[in-house]
CSV table of C-alpha atoms in Angstrom, one decimal:
chain,number,residue,atom,x,y,z
A,1398,MET,CA,68.6,83.5,119.0
A,1399,MET,CA,70.8,85.0,121.7
A,1400,ALA,CA,72.7,81.4,122.3
A,1401,ARG,CA,73.4,81.4,118.6
A,1402,TYR,CA,75.0,85.2,118.9
A,1403,ILE,CA,77.2,84.1,122.3
A,1404,VAL,CA,78.4,81.3,120.1
A,1405,GLY,CA,79.3,83.2,117.5
A,1406,ARG,CA,81.3,85.9,119.8
A,1407,LEU,CA,83.2,83.1,121.7
A,1408,ALA,CA,84.4,81.9,117.8
A,1409,TRP,CA,85.6,85.1,117.4
A,1410,VAL,CA,87.4,85.3,120.8
A,1411,LEU,CA,89.2,82.0,120.3
A,1412,LEU,CA,90.2,83.4,116.6
A,1413,ILE,CA,91.6,86.3,117.8
A,1414,LEU,CA,93.3,85.2,120.6
A,1415,PHE,CA,94.8,82.6,118.5
A,1416,LEU,CA,96.2,85.3,116.3
A,1417,VAL,CA,97.4,87.4,119.4
A,1418,CYS,CA,99.2,84.3,120.4
A,1419,LEU,CA,100.9,84.0,116.9
A,1420,PHE,CA,101.9,87.2,116.3
A,1421,THR,CA,103.2,87.4,119.7
A,1422,PHE,CA,105.1,84.3,119.4
A,1423,ILE,CA,106.8,85.3,115.9
A,1424,ILE,CA,107.7,88.6,117.6
A,1425,PHE,CA,109.3,87.4,121.1
A,1426,PHE,CA,110.7,84.2,119.3
A,1427,THR,CA,112.5,85.3,116.0
A,1428,LEU,CA,113.2,88.9,116.8
A,1429,GLN,CA,114.8,89.0,120.0
A,1430,PRO,CA,118.1,87.6,121.0
A,1431,ASP,CA,118.8,83.9,121.3
A,1432,PRO,CA,117.2,83.2,124.9
A,1433,ALA,CA,119.9,80.3,125.1
A,1434,VAL,CA,122.5,83.2,125.1
A,1435,MET,CA,120.9,85.0,127.5
A,1436,ILE,CA,120.2,82.3,130.1
A,1437,CYS,CA,123.9,80.8,129.5
A,1438,GLY,CA,125.8,84.0,130.3
A,1439,LYS,CA,128.8,85.5,128.7
A,1440,THR,CA,131.3,82.8,129.2
A,1441,CYS,CA,129.4,80.0,127.5
A,1442,THR,CA,130.3,77.5,124.9
A,1443,GLN,CA,128.5,76.5,121.8
A,1444,GLY,CA,128.0,73.3,123.2
A,1445,ARG,CA,125.9,74.5,126.2
A,1446,ILE,CA,124.1,77.0,124.1
A,1447,ASP,CA,123.0,73.9,121.9
A,1448,GLN,CA,122.1,71.8,125.1
A,1449,ILE,CA,119.7,74.8,126.0
A,1450,HIS,CA,118.1,75.1,122.7
A,1451,ALA,CA,117.4,71.4,123.0
A,1452,VAL,CA,115.8,71.2,126.6
A,1453,LEU,CA,113.7,74.3,125.4
A,1454,GLY,CA,112.8,72.9,122.0
A,1455,LEU,CA,114.1,75.9,120.4
A,1456,ASP,CA,115.9,74.0,118.0
A,1457,GLU,CA,112.8,72.7,116.5
A,1458,PRO,CA,111.0,74.6,113.5
A,1459,LEU,CA,108.9,77.7,114.5
A,1460,LEU,CA,105.5,76.3,113.8
A,1461,LYS,CA,106.0,73.3,115.8
A,1462,GLN,CA,107.4,75.3,118.5
A,1463,PHE,CA,104.1,77.5,118.4
A,1464,PHE,CA,101.9,74.6,118.4
A,1465,GLY,CA,103.9,73.0,121.3
A,1466,PHE,CA,103.5,76.4,122.9
A,1467,LEU,CA,99.3,76.0,122.4
A,1468,VAL,CA,99.2,72.4,123.5
A,1469,GLY,CA,100.8,73.2,126.5
A,1470,ILE,CA,98.4,76.1,127.4
A,1471,PHE,CA,95.5,73.4,127.5
A,1472,ALA,CA,97.4,70.0,128.0
A,1473,GLY,CA,100.7,70.6,129.6
A,1474,ARG,CA,104.2,70.2,128.0
A,1475,ASP,CA,107.5,68.4,128.3
A,1476,TYR,CA,110.7,70.3,128.6
A,1477,GLY,CA,114.1,68.5,128.3
A,1478,GLN,CA,115.1,64.8,127.7
A,1479,GLY,CA,115.8,61.8,129.8
A,1480,ALA,CA,116.9,62.2,132.9
A,1481,ASN,CA,116.5,66.4,132.4
A,1482,LEU,CA,113.0,66.0,131.5
A,1483,VAL,CA,110.7,68.4,133.1
A,1484,HIS,CA,106.7,68.4,133.1
A,1485,CYS,CA,105.1,71.5,132.9
A,1486,GLY,CA,101.3,71.0,134.1
A,1487,ALA,CA,98.5,72.9,132.0
A,1488,PRO,CA,97.9,75.8,131.9
A,1489,CYS,CA,101.9,76.0,130.7
A,1490,LEU,CA,103.0,79.3,129.6
A,1491,GLY,CA,107.2,78.2,130.1
A,1492,TYR,CA,109.6,79.2,132.6
A,1493,SER,CA,111.3,82.5,133.2
A,1494,PHE,CA,114.6,82.7,131.8
A,1495,GLN,CA,115.8,84.5,134.4
A,1496,THR,CA,114.4,82.7,137.5
A,1497,GLY,CA,113.6,79.2,136.2
A,1498,GLN,CA,109.8,79.5,138.0
A,1499,SER,CA,106.6,78.9,136.5
A,1500,VAL,CA,105.5,81.6,134.3
A,1501,TRP,CA,101.8,80.4,134.9
A,1502,ASP,CA,102.8,80.5,138.9
A,1503,MET,CA,104.5,83.9,138.7
A,1504,VAL,CA,101.1,85.3,137.0
A,1505,VAL,CA,98.8,83.6,139.7
A,1506,GLU,CA,100.8,84.8,142.4
A,1507,ARG,CA,100.7,88.4,141.3
A,1508,LEU,CA,97.2,88.7,140.0
A,1509,PRO,CA,95.2,89.5,143.0
A,1510,VAL,CA,97.6,92.7,143.6
A,1511,SER,CA,96.3,93.8,140.1
A,1512,ALA,CA,92.9,92.9,140.7
A,1513,THR,CA,92.6,94.6,143.8
A,1514,VAL,CA,94.2,98.0,142.4
A,1515,ALA,CA,92.0,97.7,139.4
A,1516,ILE,CA,88.8,97.1,141.1
A,1517,GLY,CA,89.3,99.9,143.8
A,1518,ALA,CA,90.3,102.2,141.2
A,1519,ALA,CA,87.0,101.2,138.9
A,1520,VAL,CA,84.7,101.5,141.7
A,1521,LEU,CA,86.2,105.2,142.7
A,1522,TRP,CA,86.7,106.9,139.3
A,1523,LEU,CA,82.9,105.5,138.6
A,1524,LEU,CA,81.2,107.2,141.6
A,1525,ILE,CA,83.4,110.4,141.3
A,1526,GLY,CA,83.1,110.5,137.5
A,1527,ILE,CA,79.2,109.6,136.9
A,1528,ALA,CA,78.4,111.8,139.9
A,1529,ALA,CA,80.2,115.1,138.7
A,1530,GLY,CA,79.2,114.5,135.2
A,1531,LEU,CA,75.5,114.2,136.3
A,1532,LEU,CA,75.7,117.2,138.5
A,1533,SER,CA,77.5,119.4,135.9
A,1534,ALA,CA,74.9,118.5,133.3
A,1535,VAL,CA,71.8,119.2,135.4
A,1536,LYS,CA,73.8,122.7,136.6
A,1537,GLU,CA,74.7,123.1,132.9
A,1538,GLY,CA,76.5,126.8,132.7
A,1539,THR,CA,76.8,127.5,136.5
A,1540,TRP,CA,79.8,128.1,138.6
A,1541,TRP,CA,79.8,124.2,139.6
A,1542,ASP,CA,79.9,123.0,135.9
A,1543,ARG,CA,82.5,125.6,134.9
A,1544,THR,CA,84.9,124.3,137.9
A,1545,ALA,CA,84.2,120.8,137.9
A,1546,MET,CA,84.9,120.9,134.0
A,1547,GLY,CA,88.1,122.6,134.4
A,1548,LEU,CA,89.1,120.6,137.1
A,1549,ALA,CA,88.5,117.7,135.0
A,1550,LEU,CA,90.4,118.9,132.4
A,1551,GLY,CA,93.5,119.7,134.2
A,1552,GLY,CA,93.3,116.5,136.0
A,1553,SER,CA,93.2,114.4,132.8
A,1554,SER,CA,96.5,116.1,131.9
A,1555,VAL,CA,98.7,114.9,134.9
A,1556,PRO,CA,100.6,111.9,134.0
A,1557,ASN,CA,100.1,109.3,136.4
A,1558,TYR,CA,103.9,109.0,137.7
A,1559,VAL,CA,103.9,112.6,138.4
A,1560,LEU,CA,100.6,112.3,140.7
A,1561,ALA,CA,102.2,109.4,142.1
A,1562,LEU,CA,105.3,111.0,143.4
A,1563,ALA,CA,103.5,113.9,144.5
A,1564,LEU,CA,101.2,112.0,146.9
A,1565,GLN,CA,103.9,110.1,148.4
A,1566,TYR,CA,106.0,113.2,149.1
A,1567,VAL,CA,102.8,115.1,150.7
A,1568,LEU,CA,100.9,112.1,152.1
A,1569,VAL,CA,103.8,109.7,153.3
A,1570,VAL,CA,106.9,111.9,153.6
A,1571,GLN,CA,105.4,115.3,154.6
A,1572,LEU,CA,102.2,114.9,156.6
A,1573,GLN,CA,102.9,110.9,157.2
A,1574,VAL,CA,99.1,110.0,157.3
A,1575,LEU,CA,99.8,107.1,155.0
A,1576,PRO,CA,102.4,104.5,154.9
A,1577,PHE,CA,104.3,103.7,151.8
A,1578,PRO,CA,101.8,101.3,149.8
A,1579,ARG,CA,103.0,97.5,150.4
A,1580,ALA,CA,101.1,94.4,148.9
A,1581,VAL,CA,98.9,93.3,152.2
A,1582,ALA,CA,96.0,90.5,152.4
A,1583,PHE,CA,92.7,92.0,153.7
A,1584,ALA,CA,92.5,89.3,156.1
A,1585,ASP,CA,96.0,90.0,157.7
A,1586,ASP,CA,95.1,93.5,158.5
A,1587,PRO,CA,92.2,95.4,156.6
A,1588,VAL,CA,93.2,98.9,157.7
A,1589,VAL,CA,96.7,98.5,156.3
A,1590,TRP,CA,95.4,96.6,153.4
A,1591,PHE,CA,93.2,100.0,152.4
A,1592,GLN,CA,95.9,102.5,153.6
A,1593,SER,CA,98.3,100.7,151.2
A,1594,TYR,CA,95.9,100.6,148.1
A,1595,LEU,CA,94.5,104.0,148.8
A,1596,MET,CA,96.9,106.0,146.6
A,1597,PRO,CA,97.5,103.6,144.2
A,1598,TRP,CA,93.6,104.0,143.8
A,1599,ILE,CA,93.7,107.6,143.7
A,1600,VAL,CA,96.5,107.8,141.0
A,1601,LEU,CA,94.4,105.6,138.9
A,1602,ALA,CA,91.2,107.0,139.5
A,1603,THR,CA,91.9,110.3,138.7
A,1604,GLY,CA,92.6,110.2,135.1
A,1605,TYR,CA,89.6,108.2,134.1
A,1606,ALA,CA,87.2,109.9,136.5
A,1607,CYS,CA,88.1,113.3,134.7
A,1608,LEU,CA,87.4,111.6,131.5
A,1609,TYR,CA,83.8,109.9,132.7
A,1610,SER,CA,82.7,112.8,134.2
A,1611,ARG,CA,82.9,114.8,130.8
A,1612,LEU,CA,81.7,111.9,128.8
A,1613,THR,CA,78.8,111.6,131.4
A,1614,ARG,CA,78.2,115.3,131.4
A,1615,ALA,CA,78.0,115.3,127.3
A,1616,ASN,CA,75.9,112.4,127.1
A,1617,VAL,CA,72.9,113.6,129.5
A,1618,ILE,CA,73.1,116.8,128.1
A,1619,ASP,CA,72.7,115.7,124.8
A,1620,THR,CA,69.5,113.3,125.9
A,1621,LEU,CA,68.1,116.2,127.8
A,1622,ALA,CA,67.4,117.5,124.4
A,1623,GLU,CA,66.0,114.4,122.7
A,1624,ASN,CA,62.4,114.7,121.5
A,1625,PHE,CA,61.2,111.9,124.2
A,1626,MET,CA,62.5,114.0,127.4
A,1627,ARG,CA,60.4,116.8,126.2
A,1628,THR,CA,57.5,114.6,126.0
A,1629,ALA,CA,57.9,113.1,129.7
A,1630,ARG,CA,58.5,116.6,130.9
A,1631,SER,CA,55.1,117.5,128.9
A,1632,LYS,CA,53.7,115.0,131.0
A,1633,GLY,CA,54.0,116.5,134.2
A,1634,LEU,CA,56.5,114.0,135.4
A,1635,SER,CA,58.9,115.7,138.1
A,1636,PRO,CA,62.6,116.8,137.2
A,1637,ALA,CA,64.0,113.8,139.3
A,1638,LEU,CA,61.9,111.1,138.1
A,1639,THR,CA,62.0,112.1,134.6
A,1640,MET,CA,65.9,111.8,134.8
A,1641,ARG,CA,65.9,108.5,136.7
A,1642,ARG,CA,63.3,106.8,134.6
A,1643,HIS,CA,64.3,108.5,130.9
A,1644,ALA,CA,67.4,109.8,130.8
A,1645,LEU,CA,70.1,107.9,132.6
A,1646,ARG,CA,70.0,105.0,131.0
A,1647,PRO,CA,70.4,105.9,127.3
A,1648,ALA,CA,73.1,108.9,128.8
A,1649,LEU,CA,75.1,105.9,130.6
A,1650,THR,CA,74.9,103.2,127.8
A,1651,PRO,CA,77.9,104.3,126.3
A,1652,ILE,CA,79.8,104.7,129.6
A,1653,ALA,CA,79.3,100.7,129.9
A,1654,THR,CA,81.2,99.9,126.7
A,1655,ILE,CA,84.5,102.5,127.6
A,1656,PHE,CA,84.3,101.4,131.4
A,1657,GLY,CA,84.5,97.5,129.8
A,1658,MET,CA,87.7,98.1,127.9
A,1659,ASP,CA,89.3,100.4,130.6
A,1660,PHE,CA,88.7,98.0,133.6
A,1661,ALA,CA,90.0,94.9,131.3
A,1662,ALA,CA,93.0,97.0,130.6
A,1663,LEU,CA,93.7,97.4,133.9
A,1664,LEU,CA,93.3,93.9,135.1
A,1665,GLY,CA,96.1,93.0,132.6
A,1666,GLY,CA,98.8,95.0,135.0
A,1667,ALA,CA,98.8,99.1,135.5
A,1668,LEU,CA,102.3,99.1,134.7
A,1669,ILE,CA,103.3,102.7,135.8
A,1670,THR,CA,101.3,102.9,138.8
A,1671,GLU,CA,102.3,99.4,140.2
A,1672,THR,CA,105.9,99.9,139.3
A,1673,VAL,CA,105.9,103.4,141.1
A,1674,PHE,CA,104.4,102.1,144.3
A,1675,GLY,CA,106.7,99.2,144.3
A,1676,LEU,CA,103.7,96.8,144.3
A,1677,ASN,CA,104.5,93.6,143.2
A,1678,GLY,CA,101.5,93.0,140.5
A,1679,VAL,CA,101.5,91.9,137.0
A,1680,GLY,CA,102.3,95.5,135.7
A,1681,LYS,CA,105.5,95.7,137.9
A,1682,MET,CA,106.1,92.2,136.8
A,1683,ALA,CA,105.9,93.2,133.1
A,1684,ALA,CA,108.0,96.1,133.6
A,1685,ASP,CA,111.3,94.2,135.4
A,1686,SER,CA,110.7,91.6,132.8
A,1687,ILE,CA,111.3,93.8,130.0
A,1688,THR,CA,114.1,95.2,131.3
A,1689,LYS,CA,115.9,91.7,131.8
A,1690,ASN,CA,114.1,90.6,128.3
A,1691,ASP,CA,112.5,87.6,130.1
A,1692,GLN,CA,110.6,86.6,126.9
A,1693,PRO,CA,108.1,84.0,128.4
A,1694,VAL,CA,107.0,86.5,130.9
A,1695,ILE,CA,106.6,89.1,128.5
A,1696,MET,CA,104.5,87.0,126.3
A,1697,ALA,CA,102.6,85.5,128.9
A,1698,VAL,CA,101.7,89.4,130.3
A,1699,THR,CA,101.0,90.2,126.5
A,1700,LEU,CA,98.4,87.0,126.2
A,1701,LEU,CA,96.8,87.7,129.8
A,1702,ALA,CA,95.9,91.5,128.8
A,1703,ALA,CA,94.7,90.7,125.4
A,1704,PHE,CA,92.3,87.9,127.1
A,1705,PHE,CA,90.9,90.4,129.4
A,1706,VAL,CA,90.4,92.9,126.6
A,1707,VAL,CA,88.6,90.4,124.3
A,1708,ILE,CA,86.5,89.1,127.2
A,1709,GLY,CA,85.4,92.3,128.5
A,1710,ASN,CA,84.8,93.1,125.0
A,1711,VAL,CA,82.1,90.3,124.7
A,1712,VAL,CA,80.7,90.9,128.3
A,1713,ILE,CA,80.1,94.5,127.1
A,1714,ASP,CA,78.3,93.2,124.2
A,1715,LEU,CA,76.1,91.1,126.5
A,1716,VAL,CA,75.6,94.1,128.6
A,1717,TYR,CA,74.4,96.2,125.9
A,1718,THR,CA,71.9,93.8,124.6
A,1719,ARG,CA,70.1,94.1,128.1
A,1720,LEU,CA,70.7,97.8,128.1
A,1721,ASP,CA,69.5,99.1,124.9
A,1722,PRO,CA,66.8,97.0,123.1
A,1723,ARG,CA,67.6,98.0,119.5
A,1724,VAL,CA,70.9,96.0,119.7
A,1725,ARG,CA,68.9,93.2,121.4
A,1726,ILE,CA,66.7,93.1,118.3
A,1727,THR,CA,69.6,93.0,115.9
A,1728,ALA,CA,71.6,90.2,118.0
A,1729,LYS,CA,68.8,87.9,117.4
């Protein structure tokens, strides 16, 4: 039954997230420098370091620290003792070593920026990539096909940061048709909001659109050569109707899998794009935390990215059961 299939997939999700938590915790809290030394600074006594260890729970066994971290995610946890006791409400991901701010609050504050960048770029690359790929497949071997695929190959070879810097120089500095990107709420000023996110959308969408156009072209060409397509054409159906009813669904089904993974990864933060454009999203927060070795923040971003990727996998599996009856039968 489908319900049993979903329950099984969710069980795997919990197991994978648990393992990601475990490995990430071990890496960041055993291989990295002592957090107490980082917080205390250079002119610090051993007594002060021991006190910070006690407040953060770093003087406890590693497994106890780990399970305390897990409990904190679902039920919250306490830091410190006596008058220094601080309660971190669920979901608790700890506190930044650099600012002392709740890591969960930092993620919630910056996630809308990353979501806006990811959603806008996804819409752009799907529209351009699939449309260009379909047209190239229909016009296989023509000048359009060769030109589009040549541009796709060149576009996928350009690094994001190079394209970002080039767009800023041309559109912001030279032509002055766009302002420098900044995180503006849509409700405050829709026009400035659109102008601020347009360049990040273009930068992120370019590489993906080039990849999707080539994949769409290849899938459609392969589908058009299948026996069931010859049967549909032999029945006298028009080319447009044959394409719409019989070719698009099997040709675009593999694209759904790739899109789910790409979009889920972007929700975890577009590190390079957000950093270049100065957008204060999850990706830029991760880059800043890495340079400062802020372990709780780095770990939170890692878990967030893993969560979106794993959930994206489950969603794509469920979508597949709707798109492909053969998968639906297997899932039951």
